[in-house]
Short mmCIF file of C-alpha atoms in Angstrom, two decimals:
data_model
loop_
_atom_site.label_atom_id
_atom_site.label_comp_id
_atom_site.label_asym_id
_atom_site.label_seq_id
_atom_site.Cartn_x
_atom_site.Cartn_y
_atom_site.Cartn_z
CA UNK L 24 0.20 -0.01 -0.09
CA UNK L 25 1.39 3.26 -1.28
CA UNK L 26 1.08 6.57 -0.21
CA UNK L 27 2.52 10.06 -1.76
CA UNK L 28 5.52 10.16 0.41
CA UNK L 29 6.48 6.27 1.46
CA UNK L 30 4.74 3.27 2.45
CA UNK L 31 2.26 2.44 4.92
CA UNK L 32 3.38 0.67 8.01
CA UNK L 33 1.57 -2.08 8.76
CA UNK L 34 0.86 -3.74 12.44
CA UNK L 35 2.91 -6.29 13.46
CA UNK L 36 0.38 -8.37 14.98
CA UNK L 37 -1.15 -9.72 11.73
CA UNK L 38 1.27 -9.84 8.47
CA UNK L 39 3.99 -12.00 7.95
CA UNK L 40 7.51 -10.93 8.59
CA UNK L 41 8.47 -11.02 5.10
CA UNK L 42 5.65 -8.91 3.73
CA UNK L 43 5.94 -5.59 6.10
CA UNK L 44 8.55 -3.02 6.52
CA UNK L 45 10.59 -3.63 10.23
CA UNK L 46 8.85 -0.79 12.10
CA UNK L 47 12.10 -0.84 14.29
CA UNK L 48 14.63 -0.85 11.92
CA UNK L 49 17.37 -3.41 11.55
CA UNK L 50 19.11 -5.01 14.64
CA UNK L 51 22.28 -2.84 13.41
CA UNK L 52 20.11 0.43 13.72
CA UNK L 53 19.21 -0.45 17.53
CA UNK L 54 22.95 -1.28 17.97
CA UNK L 55 23.73 1.75 16.72
CA UNK L 56 21.26 3.85 18.63
CA UNK L 57 22.37 1.97 22.07
CA UNK L 58 25.91 3.04 21.16
CA UNK L 59 25.20 6.68 20.45
CA UNK L 60 23.23 6.94 23.64
CA UNK L 61 26.38 5.59 25.71
CA UNK L 62 28.92 7.93 23.69
CA UNK L 63 26.71 10.99 24.33
CA UNK L 64 26.15 10.17 28.07
CA UNK L 65 22.83 10.29 27.56
CA UNK L 66 20.90 10.45 31.01
CA UNK L 67 18.18 7.45 31.46
CA UNK L 68 16.12 6.96 34.77
CA UNK L 69 16.33 10.45 35.50
CA UNK L 70 15.98 11.60 31.72
CA UNK L 71 13.24 14.16 30.45
CA UNK L 72 11.62 11.27 28.74
CA UNK L 73 11.63 8.82 31.92
CA UNK L 74 10.41 11.68 34.02
CA UNK L 75 7.42 12.13 31.35
CA UNK L 76 7.14 8.21 31.69
CA UNK L 77 6.69 8.69 35.83
CA UNK L 78 4.14 11.47 35.34
CA UNK L 79 2.43 9.68 32.62
CA UNK L 80 1.86 6.88 35.24
CA UNK L 81 0.47 9.04 37.62
CA UNK L 82 -1.56 10.35 34.75
CA UNK L 83 -3.48 7.11 33.84
CA UNK L 84 -3.63 6.07 37.35
CA UNK L 85 -5.49 9.30 38.30
CA UNK L 86 -7.36 8.69 35.32
CA UNK L 87 -8.27 5.02 35.93
CA UNK L 88 -9.26 6.15 39.72
CA UNK L 89 -11.59 8.80 37.74
CA UNK L 90 -13.09 6.27 36.11
CA UNK L 91 -13.45 3.18 38.99
CA UNK L 92 -14.12 5.14 42.23
CA UNK L 93 -18.13 4.20 41.59
CA UNK L 94 -17.61 0.82 41.26
CA UNK L 95 -16.89 0.54 44.74
CA UNK L 96 -18.79 3.76 46.06
CA UNK L 97 -21.93 2.44 44.47
CA UNK L 98 -21.66 -0.76 46.74
CA UNK L 99 -22.24 1.40 49.69
CA UNK L 100 -24.60 4.21 48.10
CA UNK L 101 -27.14 1.91 47.32
CA UNK L 102 -29.55 0.01 49.63
CA UNK L 103 -28.97 -3.79 49.78
CA UNK L 104 -31.96 -5.89 48.09
CA UNK L 105 -34.05 -8.59 49.34
CA UNK L 106 -32.13 -10.75 51.65
CA UNK L 107 -33.32 -14.06 49.57
CA UNK L 108 -31.33 -12.80 46.52
CA UNK L 109 -28.30 -13.01 48.54
CA UNK L 110 -28.74 -16.49 49.54
CA UNK L 111 -29.96 -17.28 45.79
CA UNK L 112 -26.44 -16.14 44.51
CA UNK L 113 -25.05 -18.65 46.87
CA UNK L 114 -26.79 -21.31 44.64
CA UNK L 115 -30.09 -21.48 46.77
CA UNK L 116 -28.16 -22.61 50.05
CA UNK L 117 -29.78 -21.35 53.22
CA UNK L 118 -27.06 -21.96 55.06
CA UNK L 119 -24.74 -19.34 52.88
CA UNK L 120 -24.47 -16.87 55.90
CA UNK L 121 -22.64 -19.14 57.71
CA UNK L 122 -20.48 -20.75 55.05
CA UNK L 123 -19.66 -17.19 53.05
CA UNK L 124 -19.71 -14.77 55.96
CA UNK L 125 -22.38 -11.78 55.74
CA UNK L 126 -22.25 -8.50 54.21
CA UNK L 127 -20.51 -5.68 56.04
CA UNK L 128 -23.07 -4.01 58.75
CA UNK L 129 -20.25 -1.73 60.66
CA UNK L 130 -22.47 1.51 59.46
CA UNK L 131 -25.75 -0.28 58.87
CA UNK L 132 -27.59 1.47 56.31
CA UNK L 133 -26.86 4.96 57.32
CA UNK L 134 -24.27 5.02 54.37
CA UNK L 135 -26.83 3.60 51.88
CA UNK L 136 -28.73 6.76 50.60
CA UNK L 137 -30.33 5.21 47.56
CA UNK L 138 -33.17 3.31 46.09
CA UNK L 139 -31.58 2.51 42.75
CA UNK L 140 -32.40 -0.60 41.20
CA UNK L 141 -30.12 -2.80 39.05
CA UNK L 142 -31.41 -0.73 35.64
CA UNK L 143 -30.26 2.36 37.03
CA UNK L 144 -26.94 1.20 38.55
CA UNK L 145 -26.60 -0.08 34.78
CA UNK L 146 -27.34 3.26 33.27
CA UNK L 147 -24.86 4.85 35.63
CA UNK L 148 -22.22 2.65 34.76
CA UNK L 149 -22.42 2.48 31.23
CA UNK L 150 -23.01 6.27 30.66
CA UNK L 151 -19.34 6.92 31.08
CA UNK L 152 -18.49 4.61 28.04
CA UNK L 153 -21.04 6.61 25.87
CA UNK L 154 -19.24 9.90 26.27
CA UNK L 155 -15.66 7.76 26.17
CA UNK L 156 -16.56 6.36 22.89
CA UNK L 157 -16.98 10.02 21.25
CA UNK L 158 -13.79 11.26 21.55
CA UNK L 159 -11.31 8.29 20.69
CA UNK L 160 -10.75 9.06 17.26
CA UNK L 161 -10.96 13.04 17.37
CA UNK L 162 -8.91 12.71 20.50
CA UNK L 163 -5.43 11.96 18.76
CA UNK L 164 -6.52 14.39 15.91
CA UNK L 165 -7.13 17.14 18.66
CA UNK L 166 -4.05 16.37 20.29
CA UNK L 167 -1.90 16.48 17.03
CA UNK L 168 -3.17 20.19 16.19
CA UNK L 169 -3.17 21.48 19.60
CA UNK L 170 -0.53 19.53 21.49
CA UNK L 171 -1.24 16.40 23.45
CA UNK L 172 0.20 18.40 26.78
CA UNK L 173 -3.14 20.58 26.70
CA UNK L 174 -5.48 17.82 25.28
CA UNK L 175 -4.55 15.34 27.92
CA UNK L 176 -4.14 17.63 30.87
CA UNK L 177 -7.44 19.49 29.89
CA UNK L 178 -9.35 16.16 29.75
CA UNK L 179 -8.25 15.06 32.81
CA UNK L 180 -9.07 18.67 34.70
CA UNK L 181 -12.47 18.21 33.20
CA UNK L 182 -13.22 14.56 34.67
CA UNK L 183 -11.71 15.90 37.98
CA UNK L 184 -14.27 18.44 38.46
CA UNK L 185 -17.12 16.07 37.05
CA UNK L 186 -15.98 14.08 39.98
CA UNK L 187 -15.83 16.28 42.82
CA UNK L 188 -19.72 17.37 41.79
CA UNK L 189 -20.88 13.73 42.13
CA UNK L 190 -22.02 13.53 45.66
CA UNK L 191 -24.01 16.82 45.36
CA UNK L 192 -25.65 15.33 42.04
CA UNK L 193 -26.61 12.11 43.63
CA UNK L 194 -28.41 13.64 46.42
CA UNK L 195 -30.21 15.91 43.86
CA UNK L 196 -31.06 13.24 41.02
CA UNK L 197 -29.41 10.36 39.58
CA UNK L 198 -30.04 11.59 35.99
CA UNK L 199 -27.67 14.34 37.16
CA UNK L 200 -24.68 11.77 37.75
CA UNK L 201 -25.81 10.15 34.80
CA UNK L 202 -24.57 13.47 32.78
CA UNK L 203 -21.51 13.87 34.78
CA UNK L 204 -20.40 10.46 33.79
CA UNK L 205 -21.05 11.31 30.01
CA UNK L 206 -18.80 14.36 30.30
CA UNK L 207 -16.38 12.27 32.30
CA UNK L 208 -16.12 9.52 29.44
CA UNK L 209 -15.63 12.69 26.87
CA UNK L 210 -13.00 14.32 28.77
CA UNK L 211 -11.31 10.83 29.39
CA UNK L 212 -11.40 9.98 25.87
CA UNK L 213 -8.90 12.07 24.64
CA UNK L 214 -6.17 10.96 27.38
CA UNK L 215 -5.15 7.86 26.21
CA UNK L 216 -5.05 8.84 22.43
CA UNK L 217 -2.93 11.69 23.59
CA UNK L 218 -0.49 9.70 25.51
CA UNK L 219 0.46 7.43 22.38
CA UNK L 220 0.83 10.74 20.66
CA UNK L 221 3.30 12.09 23.17
CA UNK L 222 5.14 9.19 23.15
CA UNK L 223 5.32 9.09 19.25
CA UNK L 224 7.38 12.34 19.84
CA UNK L 225 9.33 11.25 23.11
CA UNK L 226 9.90 7.49 22.95
CA UNK L 227 13.49 5.94 21.22
CA UNK L 228 13.06 3.21 19.27
CA UNK L 229 14.77 1.15 21.62
CA UNK L 230 13.00 1.91 24.50
CA UNK L 231 9.48 2.48 23.47
CA UNK L 232 8.03 -0.88 24.93
CA UNK L 233 9.60 -0.20 28.17
CA UNK L 234 8.37 3.64 28.37
CA UNK L 235 4.91 2.88 27.33
CA UNK L 236 4.64 -0.55 29.92
CA UNK L 237 5.92 1.77 32.52
CA UNK L 238 3.00 4.46 31.60
CA UNK L 239 0.28 2.24 31.48
CA UNK L 240 1.00 0.46 34.34
CA UNK L 241 -0.73 3.20 35.85
CA UNK L 242 -3.96 1.68 35.05
CA UNK L 243 -3.50 -1.36 37.14
CA UNK L 244 -1.76 0.76 39.72
CA UNK L 245 -4.56 3.53 39.80
CA UNK L 246 -7.38 0.63 40.13
CA UNK L 247 -5.47 -0.78 43.13
CA UNK L 248 -5.20 2.25 45.01
CA UNK L 249 -8.64 3.23 44.43
CA UNK L 250 -10.27 -0.15 45.41
CA UNK L 251 -8.39 -0.10 48.75
CA UNK L 252 -8.57 3.41 49.22
CA UNK L 253 -12.48 3.45 48.58
CA UNK L 254 -13.36 0.50 50.70
CA UNK L 255 -11.73 2.15 53.79
CA UNK L 256 -13.37 5.66 52.86
CA UNK L 257 -16.81 3.77 52.48
CA UNK L 258 -16.39 2.27 55.99
CA UNK L 259 -14.79 5.09 57.72
CA UNK L 260 -15.04 8.22 55.29
CA UNK L 261 -16.54 11.81 55.58
CA UNK L 262 -19.74 12.61 53.96
CA UNK L 263 -21.25 9.38 55.00
CA UNK L 264 -18.46 7.47 53.68
CA UNK L 265 -19.35 6.98 50.11
CA UNK L 266 -18.73 11.01 49.32
CA UNK L 267 -15.56 11.12 50.32
CA UNK L 268 -14.62 8.64 47.60
CA UNK L 269 -15.29 11.10 44.99
CA UNK L 270 -13.87 14.45 46.95
CA UNK L 271 -10.37 12.68 47.33
CA UNK L 272 -9.99 11.30 43.92
CA UNK L 273 -11.21 14.45 42.17
CA UNK L 274 -9.07 16.40 44.40
CA UNK L 275 -6.29 14.20 43.32
CA UNK L 276 -6.51 14.42 39.68
CA UNK L 277 -6.95 18.42 40.04
CA UNK L 278 -3.33 18.12 42.01
CA UNK L 279 -2.28 16.12 39.18
CA UNK L 280 -3.10 18.55 36.20
CA UNK L 281 -1.18 21.21 38.00
CA UNK L 282 1.94 19.00 38.29
CA UNK L 283 1.37 17.63 34.27
CA UNK L 284 0.94 21.28 33.10
CA UNK L 285 4.23 22.16 34.94
CA UNK L 286 6.58 19.79 34.42
CA UNK L 287 5.44 18.50 30.66
CA UNK L 288 6.35 19.74 27.24
CA UNK L 289 4.66 18.53 23.78
CA UNK L 290 7.94 17.64 22.41
CA UNK L 291 11.92 17.55 23.26
CA UNK L 292 12.38 20.33 21.07
CA UNK L 293 10.20 22.29 22.94
CA UNK L 294 11.48 21.25 26.52
CA UNK L 295 12.98 24.20 28.34
CA UNK L 296 15.60 22.18 30.14
CA UNK L 297 16.42 19.09 28.06
CA UNK L 298 19.68 18.35 27.43
CA UNK L 299 21.19 18.55 24.11
CA UNK L 300 22.50 15.03 23.98
CA UNK L 301 19.17 13.90 25.11
CA UNK L 302 17.30 15.96 22.54
CA UNK L 303 19.27 14.92 19.83
CA UNK L 304 19.32 11.04 20.33
CA UNK L 305 15.38 10.95 20.73
CA UNK L 306 14.87 13.03 17.75
CA UNK L 307 17.42 11.17 15.62
CA UNK L 308 15.87 7.88 16.84
CA UNK L 309 12.29 8.96 16.02
CA UNK L 310 13.29 10.35 12.63
CA UNK L 311 14.74 7.22 11.48
CA UNK L 312 11.58 5.43 12.03
CA UNK L 313 8.64 8.06 10.92
CA UNK L 314 7.40 8.82 7.54
CA UNK L 315 6.84 12.90 7.77
CA UNK L 316 4.31 14.72 5.88
CA UNK L 317 2.30 12.10 4.35
CA UNK L 318 -1.40 12.15 3.79
CA UNK L 319 -3.51 9.98 5.77
CA UNK L 320 -4.10 6.68 3.70
CA UNK L 321 -7.92 6.19 4.60
CA UNK L 322 -8.91 3.94 2.26
CA UNK L 323 -5.53 1.56 3.01
CA UNK L 324 -6.35 2.09 6.47
CA UNK L 325 -9.95 1.23 6.60
CA UNK L 326 -9.20 -2.16 4.10
CA UNK L 327 -6.05 -3.07 6.12
CA UNK L 328 -6.41 -6.18 7.93
CA UNK L 329 -3.33 -5.53 9.99
CA UNK L 330 -5.12 -2.67 11.48
CA UNK L 331 -8.50 -4.06 11.73
CA UNK L 332 -6.87 -7.28 13.41
CA UNK L 333 -5.58 -4.74 15.97
CA UNK L 334 -8.74 -2.71 16.77
CA UNK L 335 -10.39 -5.95 17.28
CA UNK L 336 -8.03 -6.97 19.80
CA UNK L 337 -8.23 -3.95 21.60
CA UNK L 338 -12.11 -4.23 21.82
CA UNK L 339 -11.92 -7.65 22.85
CA UNK L 340 -9.67 -6.69 25.59
CA UNK L 341 -11.48 -3.57 26.77
CA UNK L 342 -14.87 -5.66 26.69
CA UNK L 343 -13.57 -7.96 29.50
CA UNK L 344 -11.16 -5.45 31.06
CA UNK L 345 -14.13 -2.89 31.92
CA UNK L 346 -16.49 -5.49 32.56
CA UNK L 347 -14.48 -6.74 35.39
CA UNK L 348 -13.38 -3.23 36.19
CA UNK L 349 -16.79 -2.15 36.78
CA UNK L 350 -18.56 -4.97 38.36
CA UNK L 351 -16.07 -6.87 40.06
CA UNK L 352 -16.85 -5.17 43.59
CA UNK L 353 -20.53 -5.82 42.95
CA UNK L 354 -19.74 -9.53 42.47
CA UNK L 355 -17.43 -9.48 45.20
CA UNK L 356 -20.59 -8.03 47.47
CA UNK L 357 -23.32 -9.83 46.07
CA UNK L 358 -22.00 -13.30 44.92
CA UNK L 359 -18.96 -13.98 47.20
CA UNK L 360 -20.35 -12.04 49.96
CA UNK L 361 -17.43 -10.08 51.29
CA UNK L 362 -17.78 -7.16 53.49
CA UNK L 363 -17.14 -3.33 52.26
CA UNK L 364 -13.34 -3.15 53.61
CA UNK L 365 -12.69 -6.95 52.50
CA UNK L 366 -14.23 -5.93 49.15
CA UNK L 367 -11.70 -2.96 48.40
CA UNK L 368 -8.99 -4.82 49.35
CA UNK L 369 -9.59 -8.19 47.17
CA UNK L 370 -10.87 -6.12 44.41
CA UNK L 371 -7.49 -4.64 44.03
CA UNK L 372 -5.84 -8.08 44.58
CA UNK L 373 -6.10 -8.81 40.71
CA UNK L 374 -4.70 -5.40 39.60
CA UNK L 375 -1.93 -5.74 41.86
CA UNK L 376 -0.76 -8.54 39.88
CA UNK L 377 -1.48 -6.66 36.63
CA UNK L 378 0.80 -4.30 37.84
CA UNK L 379 3.64 -6.34 38.57
CA UNK L 380 2.83 -8.01 34.64
CA UNK L 381 2.61 -4.81 33.15
CA UNK L 382 6.09 -3.20 34.36
CA UNK L 383 7.93 -6.39 33.83
CA UNK L 384 6.30 -7.31 30.01
CA UNK L 385 7.82 -4.34 28.32
CA UNK L 386 11.38 -5.58 29.54
CA UNK L 387 10.50 -9.17 28.40
CA UNK L 388 9.18 -7.88 24.98
CA UNK L 389 12.29 -5.51 24.48
CA UNK L 390 14.78 -8.74 25.07
CA UNK L 391 13.13 -11.18 22.86
CA UNK L 392 12.84 -8.56 20.19
CA UNK L 393 16.86 -7.58 20.91
CA UNK L 394 18.07 -11.65 21.06
CA UNK L 395 15.53 -14.06 19.67
CA UNK L 396 12.39 -12.88 18.14
CA UNK L 397 11.14 -10.11 15.53
CA UNK L 398 8.80 -7.42 16.64
CA UNK L 399 6.01 -9.51 14.66
CA UNK L 400 6.42 -12.41 16.30
CA UNK L 401 6.98 -11.05 19.65
CA UNK L 402 3.81 -8.68 19.66
CA UNK L 403 1.72 -11.81 18.43
CA UNK L 404 3.02 -14.38 21.25
CA UNK L 405 2.65 -12.47 23.82
CA UNK L 406 -0.77 -10.92 23.30
CA UNK L 407 -2.13 -14.48 22.31
CA UNK L 408 -0.92 -15.94 25.73
CA UNK L 409 -2.61 -12.89 26.94
CA UNK L 410 -6.01 -13.54 25.55
CA UNK L 411 -5.98 -17.48 25.77
CA UNK L 412 -5.06 -17.67 29.23
CA UNK L 413 -6.95 -14.61 30.42
CA UNK L 414 -10.24 -15.65 28.55
CA UNK L 415 -10.14 -19.54 29.47
CA UNK L 416 -9.61 -18.23 33.48
CA UNK L 417 -12.66 -16.01 33.57
CA UNK L 418 -14.94 -18.55 31.99
CA UNK L 419 -13.83 -20.69 35.35
CA UNK L 420 -14.74 -17.90 37.23
CA UNK L 421 -18.83 -18.57 36.45
CA UNK L 422 -18.52 -22.04 37.98
CA UNK L 423 -17.36 -20.61 41.05
CA UNK L 424 -19.86 -19.91 43.93
CA UNK L 425 -19.57 -18.28 47.60
CA UNK L 426 -18.53 -21.57 49.34
CA UNK L 427 -15.49 -21.74 46.89
CA UNK L 428 -14.77 -18.01 47.24
CA UNK L 429 -11.01 -18.17 47.65
CA UNK L 430 -10.69 -20.30 44.25
CA UNK L 431 -12.80 -17.19 42.81
CA UNK L 432 -10.22 -14.95 43.79
CA UNK L 433 -7.25 -16.92 42.42
CA UNK L 434 -8.92 -17.29 39.12
CA UNK L 435 -9.74 -13.53 38.91
CA UNK L 436 -6.24 -12.48 39.81
CA UNK L 437 -4.51 -14.76 37.62
CA UNK L 438 -7.05 -13.58 34.91
CA UNK L 439 -6.53 -10.01 35.33
CA UNK L 440 -2.82 -10.82 35.46
CA UNK L 441 -2.63 -12.09 32.21
CA UNK L 442 -4.58 -9.08 30.85
CA UNK L 443 -1.57 -6.88 31.78
CA UNK L 444 0.48 -8.59 29.17
CA UNK L 445 -1.23 -6.45 26.42
CA UNK L 446 1.23 -3.59 27.44
CA UNK L 447 3.86 -5.85 25.19
CA UNK L 448 1.28 -6.50 22.93
CA UNK L 449 -1.27 -4.63 21.39
CA UNK L 450 -0.52 -1.48 23.33
CA UNK L 451 2.96 -0.99 21.97
CA UNK L 452 1.40 -2.09 18.51
CA UNK L 453 -0.48 1.05 18.28
CA UNK L 454 2.85 3.18 18.34
CA UNK L 455 4.25 0.44 16.00
CA UNK L 456 1.76 1.85 13.51
CA UNK L 457 2.33 5.24 14.28
CA UNK L 458 5.32 6.27 15.85
CA UNK L 459 5.19 9.90 14.63
#
C-alpha cells in the first residue's frame, strides 16, 4: 500500500514478517542507537523522557481512579435488596450466611442513601462509555493539532471537576450523575490517544516498549489504590463514607493536572531544560522510524487486515477489562459476600498482579526482540498468551460459588494478571503503527 510519500507501516500483529517493513529498523540500527546513547552519555532513569513516563504513570493512574471510584462507591451508596437474593447467589443454599460470611454491617444502612435498582446502576455505569467512545478518534487528531500536553491535561482536569460534583448531584437526581459520567467519558476519551501521540514524539525506538509499559502500568496501579482506598473510605470516610471517595479522587486529579502542566512539554524540542544530548538522541531515533508529511491513507487504513486485527484485539480486551473493572466490587459483595473493607482490598488484588505484569512485560518484550524474535512474532506471542489464558480463567470463574470464594479470587487474579500482558502486545502495537 503506497502513499504519496512512502509505504504505509503495517501492524506487526497480523502480517507475515516478509511482507512488512520492520517498524523498529534493523538490529544494526538498534545497536547504533544504543551505542550513540552511551557515547553521548544520554541520561536514562532521570532523563526527561523517563520523567515523562513517571508523570504519565500518575496521570493514567488518576484517570483510572476517576473511572473506577463509582464501582466501589455504589456498593455503599445503594440500599441492599432482598436478603433472599443474596442466598440465591450462593446457589440457593440457606446456610450460605454461615459458610460464606455476611455483608458488611459496620455502619448499617446509614451510608446507603439510594433506592436505585439494577437498571439505574447499569445506566450510571454505562453512561461513562457513551461519552468515552465519542472522543477516541477525534482525541488523537485534536491532540496532534493543539498539543497532547494541553488536550490530555485539559481532559483530565474536566474529569476531575466532574468527579467532585458527583456527591451533590447524586443527592439531587441520579440523572445528574449520568450527565456527569457522560462528561467524564468525553473528557477521558482524549487521554490515551494523547498519551500515545506524546510518546510518538518522545520514545526512542529501543526504549519504546518499556516507556509505554511503565506509563500504562498506571492503569492497574490507579485501580489498586482506588479499590483499597474506596473500601476504607466507604466504611470510615467523611460525607457518609461514599461521598469522600469522589472528593479524594477528584482532588487528586486536580493536583495531578497542576503537576502535568508544570513539568510536561509536547516534544523534546519544546522542553525548556532537556539536555542537547538527550534531545538529539530522541530526535535522531524517531526520525529514522517516521514517515513525515504524508497524507493519511484512509482507504488503506479501513481495508487493512492488520489494522482491523489490532482494533478487534483492542475491543476484545476492553470488553472484558472494563466489565471486570466496573462489576468486580459488586460481584465480591453479591456473589462472594465479602464485607466492604474486604471487598476493596480483594478487588484490588487482581490489579496488583496486573501491575507487576505490565511493569515487567515491556522489558521481556524488548529482550525477546533484541535477542531472539522479530517484533512481529513478539507482539503476536505475547498477545496470544494474554488472551487465551485470561479468557479461559474468566470462564472458569463462572462456575465458582461463594462456598469456594478463595478459588474465585485466585482465578480472577490470574485472569486480570494475564490481561496486563497487553502492554507488550496491542498497546505497544499502536505506536508501531504511527510512531510519529
